[in-house]
Short mmCIF file of N, CA and C in Angstrom, two decimals:
data_model
loop_
_atom_site.label_atom_id
_atom_site.label_comp_id
_atom_site.label_asym_id
_atom_site.label_seq_id
_atom_site.Cartn_x
_atom_site.Cartn_y
_atom_site.Cartn_z
N UNK A 472 14.70 -38.95 15.47
CA UNK A 472 13.70 -37.82 15.49
C UNK A 472 14.07 -36.63 15.77
N UNK A 473 13.42 -35.32 15.13
CA UNK A 473 13.94 -34.39 15.11
C UNK A 473 13.74 -33.41 16.18
N UNK A 474 14.79 -32.32 16.47
CA UNK A 474 14.29 -31.28 17.72
C UNK A 474 12.95 -30.69 17.14
N UNK A 475 12.24 -30.16 18.06
CA UNK A 475 10.93 -29.49 18.04
C UNK A 475 11.41 -27.98 17.40
N UNK A 476 12.50 -27.64 17.63
CA UNK A 476 12.97 -26.10 17.68
C UNK A 476 14.37 -25.99 17.08
N UNK A 477 14.71 -25.89 15.81
CA UNK A 477 15.93 -26.25 15.22
C UNK A 477 16.61 -24.68 15.11
N UNK A 478 17.88 -24.61 15.30
CA UNK A 478 17.98 -22.89 14.56
C UNK A 478 18.22 -23.12 13.03
N UNK A 479 17.75 -21.82 12.68
CA UNK A 479 18.12 -21.80 11.27
C UNK A 479 19.45 -21.67 10.94
N UNK A 480 19.87 -22.13 9.92
CA UNK A 480 21.33 -22.17 8.89
C UNK A 480 21.32 -21.06 8.27
N UNK A 481 22.32 -20.48 8.31
CA UNK A 481 22.70 -19.30 7.79
C UNK A 481 24.02 -19.50 6.91
N UNK A 482 23.81 -19.46 5.59
CA UNK A 482 25.11 -19.00 4.85
C UNK A 482 24.76 -17.86 3.67
N UNK A 483 26.13 -17.58 3.31
CA UNK A 483 26.01 -16.18 2.83
C UNK A 483 26.38 -16.30 0.89
N UNK A 484 25.49 -15.59 0.25
CA UNK A 484 25.61 -15.86 -1.25
C UNK A 484 26.70 -14.88 -1.63
N UNK A 485 27.43 -15.69 -2.68
CA UNK A 485 28.56 -14.99 -3.44
C UNK A 485 28.12 -13.71 -3.71
N UNK A 486 29.33 -12.63 -3.50
CA UNK A 486 29.02 -11.20 -4.54
C UNK A 486 28.61 -11.42 -5.50
N UNK A 487 27.74 -10.71 -5.83
CA UNK A 487 27.22 -10.54 -7.33
C UNK A 487 28.48 -9.90 -8.24
N UNK A 488 28.32 -10.69 -9.49
CA UNK A 488 29.23 -10.18 -9.92
C UNK A 488 28.46 -8.85 -11.37
N UNK A 489 27.53 -8.56 -11.52
CA UNK A 489 26.69 -7.68 -11.95
C UNK A 489 25.71 -7.10 -11.05
N UNK A 490 25.64 -5.79 -11.45
CA UNK A 490 24.77 -4.97 -10.12
C UNK A 490 25.10 -4.35 -9.36
N UNK A 491 24.59 -3.74 -8.60
CA UNK A 491 25.16 -3.05 -7.25
C UNK A 491 25.69 -3.67 -6.36
N UNK A 492 26.72 -3.43 -5.57
CA UNK A 492 27.34 -4.15 -4.26
C UNK A 492 26.11 -4.03 -3.31
N UNK A 493 26.42 -4.99 -2.66
CA UNK A 493 24.94 -4.97 -1.20
C UNK A 493 25.28 -3.57 -0.32
N UNK A 494 25.95 -3.33 -0.33
CA UNK A 494 26.24 -1.65 0.33
C UNK A 494 25.65 -0.93 -0.05
N UNK A 495 25.79 -0.97 -1.81
CA UNK A 495 25.16 0.15 -2.21
C UNK A 495 23.36 -0.11 -2.17
N UNK A 496 23.25 -1.08 -2.43
CA UNK A 496 21.68 -1.40 -2.16
C UNK A 496 21.39 -1.12 -0.69
N UNK A 497 22.11 -1.26 0.11
CA UNK A 497 21.37 -0.90 1.53
C UNK A 497 21.56 0.35 1.70
N UNK A 498 22.45 1.20 1.02
CA UNK A 498 22.20 2.81 1.43
C UNK A 498 21.29 3.36 0.82
N UNK A 499 20.84 2.84 -0.91
CA UNK A 499 19.69 3.17 -1.52
C UNK A 499 18.47 2.93 -0.88
N UNK A 500 18.20 1.66 -0.21
CA UNK A 500 16.99 1.89 0.05
C UNK A 500 17.00 2.21 1.54
N UNK A 501 18.18 2.85 2.16
CA UNK A 501 17.74 3.41 3.34
C UNK A 501 17.53 5.11 2.98
N UNK A 502 18.13 5.63 1.89
CA UNK A 502 17.79 6.63 1.19
C UNK A 502 16.25 7.01 0.76
N UNK A 503 15.80 5.78 0.16
CA UNK A 503 14.41 5.59 -0.03
C UNK A 503 13.39 5.40 1.23
N UNK A 504 13.96 5.31 2.38
CA UNK A 504 12.73 5.15 3.40
C UNK A 504 12.88 6.45 4.25
N UNK A 505 14.58 6.95 4.09
CA UNK A 505 14.24 8.30 4.62
C UNK A 505 13.37 9.08 3.83
N UNK A 506 13.54 9.25 2.37
CA UNK A 506 12.77 9.95 1.55
C UNK A 506 11.32 10.10 1.90
N UNK A 507 10.49 8.83 1.91
CA UNK A 507 9.43 8.24 2.35
C UNK A 507 9.00 8.88 3.55
N UNK A 508 9.84 8.62 4.55
CA UNK A 508 9.47 9.16 6.21
C UNK A 508 9.55 10.83 6.20
N UNK A 509 10.31 11.45 5.46
CA UNK A 509 10.54 12.74 5.26
C UNK A 509 8.87 13.37 5.05
N UNK A 510 8.94 12.63 3.61
CA UNK A 510 7.34 13.17 2.69
C UNK A 510 5.98 12.73 3.69
N UNK A 511 6.17 11.75 4.48
CA UNK A 511 5.16 11.85 5.16
C UNK A 511 5.19 12.59 6.51
N UNK A 512 6.11 12.80 7.19
CA UNK A 512 6.31 13.43 8.00
C UNK A 512 5.85 14.73 7.76
N UNK A 513 5.89 15.62 6.39
CA UNK A 513 5.69 16.73 5.89
C UNK A 513 3.84 16.78 5.71
N UNK A 514 3.43 15.71 4.88
CA UNK A 514 2.25 15.60 4.48
C UNK A 514 1.57 14.74 4.94
N UNK A 515 0.35 15.25 5.92
CA UNK A 515 -0.65 14.93 6.73
C UNK A 515 -2.07 14.00 6.40
N UNK A 516 -1.52 12.44 6.55
CA UNK A 516 -2.45 11.94 5.81
C UNK A 516 -4.02 12.00 6.26
N UNK A 517 -4.39 12.82 7.09
CA UNK A 517 -5.38 13.32 7.93
C UNK A 517 -5.94 14.27 6.76
N UNK A 518 -5.14 15.00 6.48
CA UNK A 518 -5.80 16.32 5.72
C UNK A 518 -5.13 16.37 4.06
N UNK A 519 -4.38 15.36 3.66
CA UNK A 519 -4.39 14.72 1.96
C UNK A 519 -4.65 13.67 1.79
N UNK A 520 -5.14 13.83 0.44
CA UNK A 520 -5.61 12.52 -0.44
C UNK A 520 -4.63 11.95 -1.16
N UNK A 521 -3.15 12.51 -1.05
CA UNK A 521 -2.39 11.45 -1.87
C UNK A 521 -1.95 10.11 -1.27
N UNK A 522 -2.55 9.84 -0.36
CA UNK A 522 -2.10 8.35 0.12
C UNK A 522 -3.20 7.27 -0.30
N UNK A 523 -2.49 6.00 -0.75
CA UNK A 523 -3.87 4.93 -1.34
C UNK A 523 -4.90 5.10 -0.11
N UNK A 524 -5.73 4.85 -0.49
CA UNK A 524 -7.11 4.44 0.27
C UNK A 524 -7.33 3.02 0.46
N UNK A 525 -8.10 2.73 1.90
CA UNK A 525 -8.33 1.54 2.21
C UNK A 525 -9.48 0.66 1.32
N UNK A 526 -9.12 0.13 0.04
CA UNK A 526 -10.53 -0.40 -0.58
C UNK A 526 -11.67 -1.41 0.19
N UNK A 527 -11.19 -1.91 1.30
CA UNK A 527 -12.21 -2.58 1.99
C UNK A 527 -12.89 -1.63 2.94
N UNK A 528 -12.30 -0.52 3.12
CA UNK A 528 -13.19 0.74 4.31
C UNK A 528 -14.01 1.30 3.20
N UNK A 529 -13.29 1.63 2.33
CA UNK A 529 -14.30 2.49 1.30
C UNK A 529 -15.41 1.77 0.50
N UNK A 530 -15.28 0.50 0.32
CA UNK A 530 -16.44 -0.13 -0.46
C UNK A 530 -17.61 -0.96 0.65
N UNK A 531 -17.10 -1.06 1.85
CA UNK A 531 -17.69 -1.86 3.13
C UNK A 531 -17.85 -1.02 4.41
N UNK A 532 -17.02 0.00 4.45
CA UNK A 532 -16.71 0.63 5.82
C UNK A 532 -16.49 -0.31 6.87
N UNK A 533 -15.69 -1.26 6.75
CA UNK A 533 -14.97 -1.94 7.89
C UNK A 533 -14.21 -1.56 7.65
N UNK A 534 -12.89 -1.61 8.87
CA UNK A 534 -11.80 -1.17 8.91
C UNK A 534 -10.81 -2.62 8.97
N UNK A 535 -9.86 -2.81 7.76
CA UNK A 535 -9.14 -3.63 8.11
C UNK A 535 -7.77 -3.72 9.14
N UNK A 536 -7.20 -4.82 8.97
CA UNK A 536 -6.06 -4.59 10.27
C UNK A 536 -5.09 -3.39 9.99
N UNK A 537 -4.79 -3.08 8.57
CA UNK A 537 -3.85 -2.33 8.63
C UNK A 537 -4.62 -0.69 8.03
N UNK A 538 -5.74 -0.37 8.28
CA UNK A 538 -6.39 0.89 8.48
C UNK A 538 -5.95 1.52 9.52
N UNK A 539 -5.25 2.87 9.19
CA UNK A 539 -4.51 3.89 10.30
C UNK A 539 -3.12 3.79 10.70
N UNK A 540 -2.83 2.52 9.76
CA UNK A 540 -1.35 2.56 9.72
C UNK A 540 -0.07 3.66 9.06
N UNK A 541 -0.81 4.28 8.10
CA UNK A 541 0.02 5.26 7.59
C UNK A 541 -0.28 6.47 8.61
N UNK A 542 -1.62 6.86 9.21
CA UNK A 542 -1.48 8.03 10.26
C UNK A 542 -0.86 7.41 11.13
N UNK A 543 -0.71 6.36 11.80
CA UNK A 543 -0.05 5.97 12.81
C UNK A 543 1.48 6.39 12.70
N UNK A 544 2.44 5.87 11.43
CA UNK A 544 3.50 6.08 11.82
C UNK A 544 3.85 8.12 11.02
N UNK A 545 2.89 8.74 10.64
CA UNK A 545 2.54 10.12 10.87
C UNK A 545 2.97 10.70 12.23
N UNK A 546 1.81 10.24 12.58
CA UNK A 546 1.65 10.42 14.32
C UNK A 546 3.09 10.11 15.26
N UNK A 547 3.90 8.77 14.46
CA UNK A 547 5.14 8.57 15.27
C UNK A 547 6.26 9.56 15.25
N UNK A 548 6.18 9.50 14.07
CA UNK A 548 7.71 10.81 13.65
C UNK A 548 7.03 12.27 14.28
N UNK A 549 5.66 12.19 14.65
CA UNK A 549 5.59 13.86 14.95
C UNK A 549 5.88 13.59 16.52
N UNK A 550 6.08 12.59 17.30
CA UNK A 550 6.00 12.03 18.47
C UNK A 550 4.93 11.69 19.32
N UNK A 551 3.95 11.65 18.24
CA UNK A 551 2.62 11.52 19.15
C UNK A 551 2.16 10.20 19.28
N UNK A 552 2.87 9.48 20.31
CA UNK A 552 2.52 7.66 20.81
C UNK A 552 1.48 7.18 20.88
N UNK A 553 0.20 8.21 21.67
CA UNK A 553 -0.84 7.93 22.03
C UNK A 553 -1.78 8.04 20.47
N UNK A 554 -1.70 8.97 20.35
CA UNK A 554 -2.79 9.11 18.71
C UNK A 554 -1.96 7.71 17.80
N UNK A 555 -0.37 7.61 17.46
CA UNK A 555 -0.39 6.20 16.70
C UNK A 555 -0.87 4.82 17.40
N UNK A 556 -0.93 4.72 18.68
CA UNK A 556 -1.63 3.50 19.28
C UNK A 556 -3.00 3.58 18.93
N UNK A 557 -3.57 4.78 18.85
CA UNK A 557 -5.22 4.81 18.62
C UNK A 557 -5.46 4.49 17.45
N UNK A 558 -4.68 4.92 16.26
CA UNK A 558 -4.79 4.74 15.01
C UNK A 558 -4.72 3.41 14.34
N UNK A 559 -3.57 2.39 14.98
CA UNK A 559 -3.37 1.31 14.91
C UNK A 559 -2.70 0.83 15.52
N UNK A 560 -3.05 0.19 16.72
CA UNK A 560 -2.46 -0.40 18.27
C UNK A 560 -1.46 -1.70 17.87
N UNK A 561 -1.87 -2.73 16.65
CA UNK A 561 -1.40 -3.90 16.39
C UNK A 561 0.19 -3.20 15.36
N UNK A 562 -0.02 -2.43 14.41
CA UNK A 562 1.05 -1.96 13.85
C UNK A 562 2.12 -1.55 14.43
N UNK A 563 1.76 -0.79 15.64
CA UNK A 563 2.58 0.13 16.24
C UNK A 563 3.20 -0.72 17.66
N UNK A 564 2.27 -2.17 17.66
CA UNK A 564 2.94 -3.06 18.54
C UNK A 564 3.95 -4.01 18.17
N UNK A 565 3.82 -4.07 16.57
CA UNK A 565 4.63 -5.13 15.81
C UNK A 565 5.77 -4.18 15.60
N UNK A 566 5.84 -2.94 15.37
CA UNK A 566 7.19 -2.22 14.33
C UNK A 566 8.47 -2.48 15.33
N UNK A 567 8.66 -2.22 16.80
CA UNK A 567 9.97 -2.65 17.34
C UNK A 567 10.68 -4.00 16.96
N UNK A 568 9.46 -5.10 16.39
CA UNK A 568 10.01 -6.44 16.38
C UNK A 568 10.58 -6.59 14.62
N UNK A 569 9.68 -5.68 14.06
CA UNK A 569 10.03 -5.92 12.52
C UNK A 569 11.16 -4.80 12.40
N UNK A 570 11.25 -3.76 12.59
CA UNK A 570 12.75 -2.90 12.81
C UNK A 570 13.57 -3.92 13.01
N UNK A 571 13.77 -4.37 14.49
CA UNK A 571 14.79 -5.65 14.94
C UNK A 571 15.29 -6.36 13.95
N UNK A 572 14.16 -7.32 13.08
CA UNK A 572 14.34 -8.24 12.18
C UNK A 572 14.74 -8.10 11.01
N UNK A 573 14.43 -6.57 10.66
CA UNK A 573 15.07 -6.32 9.27
C UNK A 573 16.57 -5.55 9.96
N UNK A 574 16.43 -4.70 10.58
CA UNK A 574 17.78 -4.44 10.85
C UNK A 574 19.05 -5.24 11.03
N UNK A 575 18.37 -6.75 11.81
CA UNK A 575 19.51 -7.48 12.02
C UNK A 575 20.08 -7.80 10.79
N UNK A 576 19.04 -8.23 10.03
CA UNK A 576 19.58 -8.91 8.34
C UNK A 576 20.13 -7.82 7.64
N UNK A 577 19.90 -6.71 7.86
CA UNK A 577 20.79 -5.88 7.17
C UNK A 577 22.41 -5.39 7.35
N UNK A 578 22.29 -5.62 8.71
CA UNK A 578 23.48 -5.31 9.40
C UNK A 578 24.20 -6.49 9.26
N UNK A 579 24.04 -7.71 9.37
CA UNK A 579 24.55 -9.27 8.59
C UNK A 579 25.15 -8.84 7.73
N UNK A 580 24.11 -8.20 6.11
CA UNK A 580 24.47 -8.33 5.07
C UNK A 580 25.76 -7.19 5.06
N UNK A 581 25.70 -5.89 5.51
CA UNK A 581 26.48 -4.96 5.29
C UNK A 581 27.80 -5.70 6.03
N UNK A 582 27.97 -6.13 7.01
CA UNK A 582 29.07 -7.03 7.37
C UNK A 582 29.99 -7.95 6.47
N UNK A 583 29.21 -8.61 5.86
CA UNK A 583 29.04 -9.75 4.96
C UNK A 583 29.64 -9.37 3.57
N UNK A 584 29.22 -8.35 3.46
CA UNK A 584 28.83 -8.00 1.80
C UNK A 584 28.52 -8.82 1.05
N UNK A 585 27.05 -9.36 1.68
CA UNK A 585 26.62 -9.94 0.85
C UNK A 585 24.94 -10.56 1.80
N UNK A 586 24.27 -10.74 1.09
CA UNK A 586 22.73 -11.15 1.53
C UNK A 586 22.78 -12.46 1.86
N UNK A 587 22.57 -12.68 3.87
CA UNK A 587 22.34 -13.74 3.88
C UNK A 587 21.28 -14.79 3.37
N UNK A 588 21.44 -16.21 3.56
CA UNK A 588 20.41 -16.69 3.08
C UNK A 588 19.46 -17.73 4.31
N UNK A 589 18.63 -17.78 4.63
CA UNK A 589 18.05 -18.27 5.73
C UNK A 589 17.52 -19.33 5.20
N UNK A 590 17.63 -20.12 5.98
CA UNK A 590 17.19 -21.58 5.82
C UNK A 590 15.58 -22.27 7.08
N UNK A 591 14.44 -21.56 6.36
CA UNK A 591 13.31 -21.71 7.31
C UNK A 591 12.75 -23.21 7.22
N UNK A 592 12.10 -23.67 7.83
CA UNK A 592 11.63 -25.01 7.91
C UNK A 592 9.85 -24.76 7.15
N UNK A 593 9.27 -25.47 6.45
CA UNK A 593 8.19 -24.60 5.96
C UNK A 593 7.21 -25.32 7.25
N UNK A 594 7.10 -26.07 7.85
CA UNK A 594 6.04 -26.20 9.30
C UNK A 594 6.38 -24.90 9.82
N UNK A 595 7.41 -24.26 10.17
CA UNK A 595 7.68 -22.97 10.78
C UNK A 595 6.95 -21.92 10.23
N UNK A 596 7.36 -21.63 8.92
CA UNK A 596 6.74 -20.78 8.31
C UNK A 596 5.18 -20.42 8.50
N UNK A 597 4.98 -21.91 8.27
CA UNK A 597 3.33 -22.19 8.20
C UNK A 597 2.83 -21.82 9.76
N UNK A 598 3.17 -22.26 10.42
CA UNK A 598 2.92 -21.71 11.54
C UNK A 598 2.72 -20.21 11.96
N UNK A 599 4.04 -19.48 11.51
CA UNK A 599 4.15 -17.83 11.84
C UNK A 599 3.21 -17.57 10.80
N UNK A 600 2.66 -18.31 9.75
CA UNK A 600 1.73 -17.34 8.49
C UNK A 600 0.24 -17.56 9.66
N UNK A 601 0.39 -18.57 9.81
CA UNK A 601 -1.63 -18.91 10.47
C UNK A 601 -1.80 -18.01 11.80
N UNK A 602 -0.32 -18.16 12.63
CA UNK A 602 -0.67 -17.03 13.42
C UNK A 602 -0.73 -15.75 13.67
N UNK A 603 -0.04 -15.38 12.40
CA UNK A 603 -0.38 -13.54 12.14
C UNK A 603 -1.54 -13.42 11.77
N UNK A 604 -1.69 -14.71 10.40
CA UNK A 604 -3.09 -14.10 10.11
C UNK A 604 -4.43 -14.24 10.83
N UNK A 605 -4.18 -15.10 12.24
CA UNK A 605 -5.50 -15.47 13.09
C UNK A 605 -5.45 -13.71 13.95
N UNK A 606 -4.23 -13.65 14.41
CA UNK A 606 -4.16 -12.28 15.12
C UNK A 606 -4.56 -10.96 14.52
N UNK A 607 -4.34 -11.00 13.11
CA UNK A 607 -4.78 -9.71 12.23
C UNK A 607 -6.23 -9.94 12.44
N UNK A 608 -7.03 -10.91 11.87
CA UNK A 608 -8.33 -11.02 11.48
C UNK A 608 -9.01 -11.04 13.13
N UNK A 609 -8.56 -11.61 14.39
CA UNK A 609 -8.68 -10.90 15.52
C UNK A 609 -9.29 -9.77 15.81
N UNK A 610 -8.17 -9.12 15.39
CA UNK A 610 -7.67 -7.67 15.23
C UNK A 610 -8.85 -6.83 14.94
N UNK A 611 -8.91 -7.57 13.82
CA UNK A 611 -9.77 -6.47 12.65
C UNK A 611 -11.36 -6.91 12.82
N UNK A 612 -11.70 -7.65 13.81
CA UNK A 612 -12.82 -8.15 14.05
C UNK A 612 -13.36 -7.46 15.11
N UNK A 613 -12.33 -7.19 16.05
CA UNK A 613 -12.42 -6.48 17.46
C UNK A 613 -12.64 -5.12 17.09
N UNK A 614 -11.63 -3.96 16.36
CA UNK A 614 -11.99 -3.16 15.80
C UNK A 614 -13.45 -2.84 15.37
N UNK A 615 -14.15 -3.61 14.84
CA UNK A 615 -14.96 -3.23 14.09
C UNK A 615 -16.33 -3.24 15.03
N UNK A 616 -16.03 -3.81 16.37
CA UNK A 616 -17.30 -4.18 17.22
C UNK A 616 -17.56 -2.59 17.42
N UNK A 617 -19.06 -2.42 17.75
CA UNK A 617 -19.48 -1.07 18.23
C UNK A 617 -19.22 -1.02 20.03
N UNK A 618 -19.10 -0.04 20.50
CA UNK A 618 -19.33 0.36 21.39
C UNK A 618 -17.94 0.09 22.50
N UNK A 619 -17.75 1.11 23.77
CA UNK A 619 -16.85 1.05 24.49
C UNK A 619 -16.05 -0.13 24.59
N UNK A 620 -15.00 -0.92 24.79
CA UNK A 620 -13.71 -0.30 24.41
C UNK A 620 -13.43 -0.41 23.27
N UNK A 621 -14.13 -1.06 22.47
CA UNK A 621 -13.70 -1.50 21.03
C UNK A 621 -13.81 0.05 20.05
N UNK A 622 -14.44 0.88 20.36
CA UNK A 622 -14.20 2.50 19.68
C UNK A 622 -13.00 2.82 19.89
N UNK A 623 -12.19 2.34 21.20
CA UNK A 623 -10.62 2.65 21.18
C UNK A 623 -9.65 2.19 19.74
N UNK A 624 -10.07 1.11 19.44
CA UNK A 624 -9.77 0.27 18.58
C UNK A 624 -9.55 1.19 16.96
N UNK A 625 -10.40 1.85 16.82
CA UNK A 625 -10.66 2.46 15.35
C UNK A 625 -9.61 3.69 15.40
N UNK A 626 -9.47 4.05 14.18
CA UNK A 626 -8.12 4.77 13.80
C UNK A 626 -8.62 6.22 14.30
N UNK A 627 -7.87 7.24 14.39
CA UNK A 627 -8.92 8.59 14.58
C UNK A 627 -9.05 9.21 13.32
N UNK A 628 -9.91 10.37 13.46
CA UNK A 628 -10.37 10.92 12.26
C UNK A 628 -10.35 12.24 12.41
N UNK A 629 -9.85 13.22 11.80
CA UNK A 629 -9.75 14.29 11.55
C UNK A 629 -10.81 15.27 10.98
#
């Protein structure tokens, strides 16, 4: 009988023989993120149409679970946390977890000069996927209901 919760096994791939070293990949990715953040800081998504539009909202008028995420990041970069929460509370709530998971993975890769391979059980991955889908669909349903308090879940418009 296998235990319900097993720790993920971790191994490291051999350093690549061709292509960029892992640390160079991390630095380039960090520069790309910094550049994208600088652009998002400077160009307000509420006033410029350079950002991709949500096809679901444009065709049906229904807010998806991701609607307002770009505006939320813009608001966070400007220190307006309440506006960011109003734009997309689910995304802003998940952001610390995403930063932690990605950051720990990248830190491990930096220290070992190789990308770690994580062995994840299929059952665990399916459970996380279904749980995430249910959470996003529930959030999507709630933010499209009329009236108070559901109006607070709709993205801000300027």
